[in-house]
């Protein structure tokens, strides 16, 4: 029956009409983008939010992961992660920050807030599939200890992601905002990651944001080895790009 209909004149006419409609829509789409190129970023931000470009990255998250937002501040990142994973454990040393995070995260029943230091995380061993330390390591007195703690709470194969500042000369940040470290070189950060027993460590400079007024940033990532590891000792050779240029 289907083959008979496919060969009928009516079916061929309907197919041609459909093709014509689709072609007209594609023409309108091309015309729209041609006319909107200079304002597309603002238009897309209005439609989908300022962080629309980051949305595809959430597809890399596993839905059964427990994620640690280590140094969570007011909970902005935890709120973004929560819809995509099983649970988020958000840790901060400041009761005031945690209070603000509690207000922001109200209604998200898969986010747990805990008070604690990054150098002594209030988490059991091997509990996280992903640990994120975003723009907080420069506040920590012993970053190497903090990264070792992050490695401790990662499950085998779990990943650590660090976002922070590249080296800078803005000494006023120490007094104005309590910064302990004036950014980090890639060499130093990757050394700490390797000392923590993590493997596959990499650092990537983040391109400058024209709207940003602060120092340049980087993102670094590494993973806790699976049992046995690729070389029997659970380590891979890391490339150490300098970020102080």
PDB file of C-alpha atoms in Angstrom:
ATOM      1  CA  UNK A   1       0.000   0.000   0.000  1.00  0.00           C
ATOM      2  CA  UNK A   2       2.801   2.383   0.963  1.00  0.00           C
ATOM      3  CA  UNK A   3       4.692   1.672  -2.251  1.00  0.00           C
ATOM      4  CA  UNK A   4       1.559   2.294  -4.300  1.00  0.00           C
ATOM      5  CA  UNK A   5       0.994   5.676  -2.623  1.00  0.00           C
ATOM      6  CA  UNK A   6       4.639   6.619  -3.111  1.00  0.00           C
ATOM      7  CA  UNK A   7       4.249   6.217  -6.835  1.00  0.00           C
ATOM      8  CA  UNK A   8       1.041   8.198  -7.164  1.00  0.00           C
ATOM      9  CA  UNK A   9       0.923  11.701  -8.719  1.00  0.00           C
ATOM     10  CA  UNK A  10      -0.644  13.099  -5.519  1.00  0.00           C
ATOM     11  CA  UNK A  11       2.229  11.827  -3.390  1.00  0.00           C
ATOM     12  CA  UNK A  12       4.798  13.323  -5.754  1.00  0.00           C
ATOM     13  CA  UNK A  13       2.972  16.675  -5.672  1.00  0.00           C
ATOM     14  CA  UNK A  14       2.841  16.664  -1.861  1.00  0.00           C
ATOM     15  CA  UNK A  15       6.548  15.870  -1.714  1.00  0.00           C
ATOM     16  CA  UNK A  16       7.368  18.759  -4.031  1.00  0.00           C
ATOM     17  CA  UNK A  17       5.229  21.127  -1.936  1.00  0.00           C
ATOM     18  CA  UNK A  18       7.049  20.007   1.213  1.00  0.00           C
ATOM     19  CA  UNK A  19      10.408  20.564  -0.436  1.00  0.00           C
ATOM     20  CA  UNK A  20       9.317  24.011  -1.543  1.00  0.00           C
ATOM     21  CA  UNK A  21       8.184  24.922   1.978  1.00  0.00           C
ATOM     22  CA  UNK A  22      11.470  23.688   3.495  1.00  0.00           C
ATOM     23  CA  UNK A  23      13.505  25.558   0.897  1.00  0.00           C
ATOM     24  CA  UNK A  24      11.611  28.771   1.640  1.00  0.00           C
ATOM     25  CA  UNK A  25      12.225  28.325   5.373  1.00  0.00           C
ATOM     26  CA  UNK A  26      15.935  27.740   4.774  1.00  0.00           C
ATOM     27  CA  UNK A  27      16.104  30.877   2.651  1.00  0.00           C
ATOM     28  CA  UNK A  28      14.486  32.887   5.452  1.00  0.00           C
ATOM     29  CA  UNK A  29      16.911  31.363   7.950  1.00  0.00           C
ATOM     30  CA  UNK A  30      19.935  32.301   5.820  1.00  0.00           C
ATOM     31  CA  UNK A  31      18.581  35.813   5.344  1.00  0.00           C
ATOM     32  CA  UNK A  32      18.019  36.164   9.092  1.00  0.00           C
ATOM     33  CA  UNK A  33      21.580  35.163   9.969  1.00  0.00           C
ATOM     34  CA  UNK A  34      23.039  37.344   7.230  1.00  0.00           C
ATOM     35  CA  UNK A  35      21.224  40.358   8.647  1.00  0.00           C
ATOM     36  CA  UNK A  36      21.872  39.473  12.311  1.00  0.00           C
ATOM     37  CA  UNK A  37      25.585  38.634  12.393  1.00  0.00           C
ATOM     38  CA  UNK A  38      26.585  41.872  14.128  1.00  0.00           C
ATOM     39  CA  UNK A  39      24.001  41.469  16.896  1.00  0.00           C
ATOM     40  CA  UNK A  40      23.686  37.695  17.098  1.00  0.00           C
ATOM     41  CA  UNK A  41      25.573  37.279  20.383  1.00  0.00           C
ATOM     42  CA  UNK A  42      23.327  39.774  22.160  1.00  0.00           C
ATOM     43  CA  UNK A  43      20.205  38.333  20.565  1.00  0.00           C
ATOM     44  CA  UNK A  44      21.097  34.775  21.521  1.00  0.00           C
ATOM     45  CA  UNK A  45      21.912  35.912  25.039  1.00  0.00           C
ATOM     46  CA  UNK A  46      18.489  37.530  25.313  1.00  0.00           C
ATOM     47  CA  UNK A  47      16.807  34.359  24.056  1.00  0.00           C
ATOM     48  CA  UNK A  48      18.780  31.663  25.859  1.00  0.00           C
ATOM     49  CA  UNK A  49      20.786  33.387  28.579  1.00  0.00           C
ATOM     50  CA  UNK A  50      24.304  34.778  28.823  1.00  0.00           C
ATOM     51  CA  UNK A  51      25.865  31.324  29.341  1.00  0.00           C
ATOM     52  CA  UNK A  52      24.274  29.640  26.324  1.00  0.00           C
ATOM     53  CA  UNK A  53      27.716  28.881  24.841  1.00  0.00           C
ATOM     54  CA  UNK A  54      28.534  26.719  27.860  1.00  0.00           C
ATOM     55  CA  UNK A  55      25.382  24.595  27.704  1.00  0.00           C
ATOM     56  CA  UNK A  56      26.840  21.902  25.394  1.00  0.00           C
ATOM     57  CA  UNK A  57      29.559  21.222  27.975  1.00  0.00           C
ATOM     58  CA  UNK A  58      26.968  20.010  30.469  1.00  0.00           C
ATOM     59  CA  UNK A  59      26.434  17.063  28.135  1.00  0.00           C
ATOM     60  CA  UNK A  60      29.854  15.787  29.255  1.00  0.00           C
ATOM     61  CA  UNK A  61      28.536  15.255  32.790  1.00  0.00           C
ATOM     62  CA  UNK A  62      27.427  11.760  33.775  1.00  0.00           C
ATOM     63  CA  UNK A  63      23.930  11.681  35.319  1.00  0.00           C
ATOM     64  CA  UNK A  64      25.031   9.332  38.119  1.00  0.00           C
ATOM     65  CA  UNK A  65      27.970  11.480  39.228  1.00  0.00           C
ATOM     66  CA  UNK A  66      28.410  13.039  42.643  1.00  0.00           C
ATOM     67  CA  UNK A  67      30.136  16.378  41.980  1.00  0.00           C
ATOM     68  CA  UNK A  68      32.053  18.463  44.488  1.00  0.00           C
ATOM     69  CA  UNK A  69      31.947  22.249  44.160  1.00  0.00           C
ATOM     70  CA  UNK A  70      34.945  22.937  46.369  1.00  0.00           C
ATOM     71  CA  UNK A  71      34.983  26.548  47.497  1.00  0.00           C
ATOM     72  CA  UNK A  72      31.413  27.025  46.311  1.00  0.00           C
ATOM     73  CA  UNK A  73      30.938  30.641  47.411  1.00  0.00           C
ATOM     74  CA  UNK A  74      27.332  31.662  46.830  1.00  0.00           C
ATOM     75  CA  UNK A  75      26.488  28.469  44.933  1.00  0.00           C
ATOM     76  CA  UNK A  76      26.331  29.764  41.376  1.00  0.00           C
ATOM     77  CA  UNK A  77      28.224  26.813  39.906  1.00  0.00           C
ATOM     78  CA  UNK A  78      26.429  24.275  42.098  1.00  0.00           C
ATOM     79  CA  UNK A  79      23.101  25.585  40.825  1.00  0.00           C
ATOM     80  CA  UNK A  80      24.265  25.172  37.225  1.00  0.00           C
ATOM     81  CA  UNK A  81      25.547  21.625  37.774  1.00  0.00           C
ATOM     82  CA  UNK A  82      22.668  20.257  39.845  1.00  0.00           C
ATOM     83  CA  UNK A  83      20.180  19.525  37.017  1.00  0.00           C
ATOM     84  CA  UNK A  84      22.709  17.326  35.203  1.00  0.00           C
ATOM     85  CA  UNK A  85      24.107  15.070  37.945  1.00  0.00           C
ATOM     86  CA  UNK A  86      22.881  12.857  40.763  1.00  0.00           C
ATOM     87  CA  UNK A  87      24.185  15.041  43.581  1.00  0.00           C
ATOM     88  CA  UNK A  88      26.323  18.110  44.232  1.00  0.00           C
ATOM     89  CA  UNK A  89      28.280  18.545  47.464  1.00  0.00           C
ATOM     90  CA  UNK A  90      29.131  22.231  47.852  1.00  0.00           C
ATOM     91  CA  UNK A  91      31.869  23.081  50.358  1.00  0.00           C
ATOM     92  CA  UNK A  92      32.955  26.482  51.642  1.00  0.00           C
ATOM     93  CA  UNK A  93      34.715  27.736  54.747  1.00  0.00           C
ATOM     94  CA  UNK A  94      32.588  30.869  55.090  1.00  0.00           C
ATOM     95  CA  UNK A  95      29.247  30.568  56.920  1.00  0.00           C
ATOM     96  CA  UNK A  96      28.129  33.781  55.229  1.00  0.00           C
ATOM     97  CA  UNK A  97      28.842  32.405  51.763  1.00  0.00           C
ATOM     98  CA  UNK A  98      27.016  29.194  52.629  1.00  0.00           C
ATOM     99  CA  UNK A  99      24.005  31.186  53.817  1.00  0.00           C
ATOM    100  CA  UNK A 100      23.889  33.003  50.480  1.00  0.00           C
ATOM    101  CA  UNK A 101      24.288  29.673  48.675  1.00  0.00           C
ATOM    102  CA  UNK A 102      21.441  28.188  50.689  1.00  0.00           C
ATOM    103  CA  UNK A 103      19.142  30.961  49.484  1.00  0.00           C
ATOM    104  CA  UNK A 104      20.228  30.515  45.865  1.00  0.00           C
ATOM    105  CA  UNK A 105      19.896  26.726  45.977  1.00  0.00           C
ATOM    106  CA  UNK A 106      16.511  26.589  47.684  1.00  0.00           C
ATOM    107  CA  UNK A 107      14.371  24.051  45.881  1.00  0.00           C
ATOM    108  CA  UNK A 108      17.284  21.951  44.603  1.00  0.00           C
ATOM    109  CA  UNK A 109      17.040  18.782  46.653  1.00  0.00           C
ATOM    110  CA  UNK A 110      20.184  17.171  45.236  1.00  0.00           C
ATOM    111  CA  UNK A 111      22.606  19.817  46.545  1.00  0.00           C
ATOM    112  CA  UNK A 112      24.203  19.433  49.963  1.00  0.00           C
ATOM    113  CA  UNK A 113      26.089  22.289  51.637  1.00  0.00           C
ATOM    114  CA  UNK A 114      28.991  21.599  53.976  1.00  0.00           C
ATOM    115  CA  UNK A 115      31.261  23.951  55.884  1.00  0.00           C
ATOM    116  CA  UNK A 116      34.955  23.151  55.720  1.00  0.00           C
ATOM    117  CA  UNK A 117      38.435  24.012  54.523  1.00  0.00           C
ATOM    118  CA  UNK A 118      39.798  22.905  51.168  1.00  0.00           C
ATOM    119  CA  UNK A 119      42.909  21.585  52.926  1.00  0.00           C
ATOM    120  CA  UNK A 120      40.711  19.329  55.120  1.00  0.00           C
ATOM    121  CA  UNK A 121      37.587  18.547  53.122  1.00  0.00           C
ATOM    122  CA  UNK A 122      34.551  17.254  55.046  1.00  0.00           C
ATOM    123  CA  UNK A 123      34.181  14.358  52.590  1.00  0.00           C
ATOM    124  CA  UNK A 124      34.902  10.640  52.668  1.00  0.00           C
ATOM    125  CA  UNK A 125      37.564   9.085  50.473  1.00  0.00           C
ATOM    126  CA  UNK A 126      36.703   8.276  46.844  1.00  0.00           C
ATOM    127  CA  UNK A 127      33.221   9.830  46.854  1.00  0.00           C
ATOM    128  CA  UNK A 128      33.269  12.201  43.854  1.00  0.00           C
ATOM    129  CA  UNK A 129      33.149  11.606  40.129  1.00  0.00           C
ATOM    130  CA  UNK A 130      34.150  15.220  39.524  1.00  0.00           C
ATOM    131  CA  UNK A 131      35.683  17.899  41.747  1.00  0.00           C
ATOM    132  CA  UNK A 132      35.680  21.545  40.663  1.00  0.00           C
ATOM    133  CA  UNK A 133      37.845  24.242  42.264  1.00  0.00           C
ATOM    134  CA  UNK A 134      36.812  27.432  40.501  1.00  0.00           C
ATOM    135  CA  UNK A 135      38.444  30.787  41.241  1.00  0.00           C
ATOM    136  CA  UNK A 136      39.179  29.918  44.844  1.00  0.00           C
ATOM    137  CA  UNK A 137      42.657  28.336  44.977  1.00  0.00           C
ATOM    138  CA  UNK A 138      44.333  31.759  45.219  1.00  0.00           C
ATOM    139  CA  UNK A 139      42.596  32.229  48.592  1.00  0.00           C
ATOM    140  CA  UNK A 140      44.078  29.011  50.015  1.00  0.00           C
ATOM    141  CA  UNK A 141      47.219  29.071  52.133  1.00  0.00           C
ATOM    142  CA  UNK A 142      48.416  25.632  50.980  1.00  0.00           C
ATOM    143  CA  UNK A 143      47.181  24.979  47.432  1.00  0.00           C
ATOM    144  CA  UNK A 144      49.174  21.756  47.169  1.00  0.00           C
ATOM    145  CA  UNK A 145      47.393  20.367  50.224  1.00  0.00           C
ATOM    146  CA  UNK A 146      44.040  21.459  48.807  1.00  0.00           C
ATOM    147  CA  UNK A 147      44.684  19.622  45.543  1.00  0.00           C
ATOM    148  CA  UNK A 148      45.854  16.545  47.445  1.00  0.00           C
ATOM    149  CA  UNK A 149      42.583  16.627  49.371  1.00  0.00           C
ATOM    150  CA  UNK A 150      40.642  16.958  46.137  1.00  0.00           C
ATOM    151  CA  UNK A 151      42.496  13.911  44.802  1.00  0.00           C
ATOM    152  CA  UNK A 152      41.689  11.975  47.975  1.00  0.00           C
ATOM    153  CA  UNK A 153      37.935  12.452  47.619  1.00  0.00           C
ATOM    154  CA  UNK A 154      37.870  11.537  43.914  1.00  0.00           C
ATOM    155  CA  UNK A 155      36.748   8.055  42.990  1.00  0.00           C
ATOM    156  CA  UNK A 156      39.171   6.080  40.779  1.00  0.00           C
ATOM    157  CA  UNK A 157      38.911   7.620  37.331  1.00  0.00           C
ATOM    158  CA  UNK A 158      37.316  10.766  38.776  1.00  0.00           C
ATOM    159  CA  UNK A 159      38.332  14.149  37.410  1.00  0.00           C
ATOM    160  CA  UNK A 160      39.564  17.381  38.957  1.00  0.00           C
ATOM    161  CA  UNK A 161      39.000  20.708  37.203  1.00  0.00           C
ATOM    162  CA  UNK A 162      40.654  23.916  38.426  1.00  0.00           C
ATOM    163  CA  UNK A 163      39.965  27.414  37.128  1.00  0.00           C
ATOM    164  CA  UNK A 164      42.119  30.238  38.435  1.00  0.00           C
ATOM    165  CA  UNK A 165      44.263  33.253  37.577  1.00  0.00           C
ATOM    166  CA  UNK A 166      47.492  33.261  35.659  1.00  0.00           C
ATOM    167  CA  UNK A 167      50.389  35.086  37.361  1.00  0.00           C
ATOM    168  CA  UNK A 168      49.766  38.822  37.654  1.00  0.00           C
ATOM    169  CA  UNK A 169      51.206  41.854  39.395  1.00  0.00           C
ATOM    170  CA  UNK A 170      48.091  43.286  41.023  1.00  0.00           C
ATOM    171  CA  UNK A 171      49.405  43.472  44.564  1.00  0.00           C
ATOM    172  CA  UNK A 172      46.356  45.433  45.688  1.00  0.00           C
ATOM    173  CA  UNK A 173      44.301  42.257  45.518  1.00  0.00           C
ATOM    174  CA  UNK A 174      45.988  41.024  48.706  1.00  0.00           C
ATOM    175  CA  UNK A 175      44.645  43.920  50.757  1.00  0.00           C
ATOM    176  CA  UNK A 176      41.423  44.561  48.862  1.00  0.00           C
ATOM    177  CA  UNK A 177      40.175  40.982  48.497  1.00  0.00           C
ATOM    178  CA  UNK A 178      42.366  38.827  50.704  1.00  0.00           C
ATOM    179  CA  UNK A 179      44.150  37.005  47.891  1.00  0.00           C
ATOM    180  CA  UNK A 180      47.000  34.850  49.171  1.00  0.00           C
ATOM    181  CA  UNK A 181      48.515  33.975  45.790  1.00  0.00           C
ATOM    182  CA  UNK A 182      48.997  36.326  42.808  1.00  0.00           C
ATOM    183  CA  UNK A 183      47.928  33.655  40.342  1.00  0.00           C
ATOM    184  CA  UNK A 184      49.703  30.425  39.408  1.00  0.00           C
ATOM    185  CA  UNK A 185      52.086  29.315  36.704  1.00  0.00           C
ATOM    186  CA  UNK A 186      51.247  26.166  34.814  1.00  0.00           C
ATOM    187  CA  UNK A 187      54.498  24.594  35.998  1.00  0.00           C
ATOM    188  CA  UNK A 188      53.632  25.085  39.646  1.00  0.00           C
ATOM    189  CA  UNK A 189      50.024  23.955  39.349  1.00  0.00           C
ATOM    190  CA  UNK A 190      50.816  20.809  37.401  1.00  0.00           C
ATOM    191  CA  UNK A 191      53.561  19.982  39.865  1.00  0.00           C
ATOM    192  CA  UNK A 192      51.008  20.067  42.677  1.00  0.00           C
ATOM    193  CA  UNK A 193      48.640  17.881  40.677  1.00  0.00           C
ATOM    194  CA  UNK A 194      51.350  15.314  40.040  1.00  0.00           C
ATOM    195  CA  UNK A 195      52.395  15.386  43.696  1.00  0.00           C
ATOM    196  CA  UNK A 196      48.755  14.630  44.555  1.00  0.00           C
ATOM    197  CA  UNK A 197      48.986  11.444  42.483  1.00  0.00           C
ATOM    198  CA  UNK A 198      46.787  12.667  39.642  1.00  0.00           C
ATOM    199  CA  UNK A 199      47.456  11.693  36.033  1.00  0.00           C
ATOM    200  CA  UNK A 200      47.028  13.238  32.621  1.00  0.00           C
ATOM    201  CA  UNK A 201      47.324  16.768  33.996  1.00  0.00           C
ATOM    202  CA  UNK A 202      46.903  19.578  31.481  1.00  0.00           C
ATOM    203  CA  UNK A 203      46.583  23.366  31.639  1.00  0.00           C
ATOM    204  CA  UNK A 204      44.848  25.485  29.008  1.00  0.00           C
ATOM    205  CA  UNK A 205      44.975  29.307  28.973  1.00  0.00           C
ATOM    206  CA  UNK A 206      41.484  30.769  28.709  1.00  0.00           C
ATOM    207  CA  UNK A 207      41.212  33.433  26.001  1.00  0.00           C
ATOM    208  CA  UNK A 208      40.669  36.915  27.458  1.00  0.00           C
ATOM    209  CA  UNK A 209      37.126  38.191  27.816  1.00  0.00           C
ATOM    210  CA  UNK A 210      36.901  41.772  26.473  1.00  0.00           C
ATOM    211  CA  UNK A 211      34.362  42.565  29.192  1.00  0.00           C
ATOM    212  CA  UNK A 212      36.533  41.304  32.057  1.00  0.00           C
ATOM    213  CA  UNK A 213      38.699  43.642  34.134  1.00  0.00           C
ATOM    214  CA  UNK A 214      40.625  41.050  36.121  1.00  0.00           C
ATOM    215  CA  UNK A 215      43.721  38.949  35.385  1.00  0.00           C
ATOM    216  CA  UNK A 216      43.845  36.328  32.667  1.00  0.00           C
ATOM    217  CA  UNK A 217      42.600  32.862  33.611  1.00  0.00           C
ATOM    218  CA  UNK A 218      43.419  29.228  32.940  1.00  0.00           C
ATOM    219  CA  UNK A 219      41.600  25.915  33.252  1.00  0.00           C
ATOM    220  CA  UNK A 220      43.473  22.821  34.394  1.00  0.00           C
ATOM    221  CA  UNK A 221      42.289  19.245  34.630  1.00  0.00           C
ATOM    222  CA  UNK A 222      43.579  15.865  35.737  1.00  0.00           C
ATOM    223  CA  UNK A 223      42.160  12.544  36.870  1.00  0.00           C
ATOM    224  CA  UNK A 224      42.659  10.071  39.661  1.00  0.00           C
ATOM    225  CA  UNK A 225      44.199   6.873  38.274  1.00  0.00           C
ATOM    226  CA  UNK A 226      42.221   3.690  37.985  1.00  0.00           C
ATOM    227  CA  UNK A 227      43.583   0.768  39.995  1.00  0.00           C
ATOM    228  CA  UNK A 228      46.942  -0.193  38.548  1.00  0.00           C
ATOM    229  CA  UNK A 229      47.159   2.879  36.293  1.00  0.00           C
ATOM    230  CA  UNK A 230      48.488   2.978  32.757  1.00  0.00           C
ATOM    231  CA  UNK A 231      52.107   2.641  33.833  1.00  0.00           C
ATOM    232  CA  UNK A 232      51.552   0.456  36.878  1.00  0.00           C
ATOM    233  CA  UNK A 233      52.039   3.416  39.195  1.00  0.00           C
ATOM    234  CA  UNK A 234      49.012   5.387  38.185  1.00  0.00           C
ATOM    235  CA  UNK A 235      50.749   8.303  36.484  1.00  0.00           C
ATOM    236  CA  UNK A 236      51.121   9.743  33.035  1.00  0.00           C
ATOM    237  CA  UNK A 237      53.712  12.224  31.877  1.00  0.00           C
ATOM    238  CA  UNK A 238      52.261  15.747  31.921  1.00  0.00           C
ATOM    239  CA  UNK A 239      52.967  18.666  29.662  1.00  0.00           C
ATOM    240  CA  UNK A 240      53.690  21.836  31.593  1.00  0.00           C
ATOM    241  CA  UNK A 241      52.998  24.994  29.614  1.00  0.00           C
ATOM    242  CA  UNK A 242      54.106  28.185  31.307  1.00  0.00           C
ATOM    243  CA  UNK A 243      51.300  30.643  31.998  1.00  0.00           C
ATOM    244  CA  UNK A 244      53.426  33.517  33.215  1.00  0.00           C
ATOM    245  CA  UNK A 245      54.036  35.008  29.796  1.00  0.00           C
TER     246      UNK A 245
END
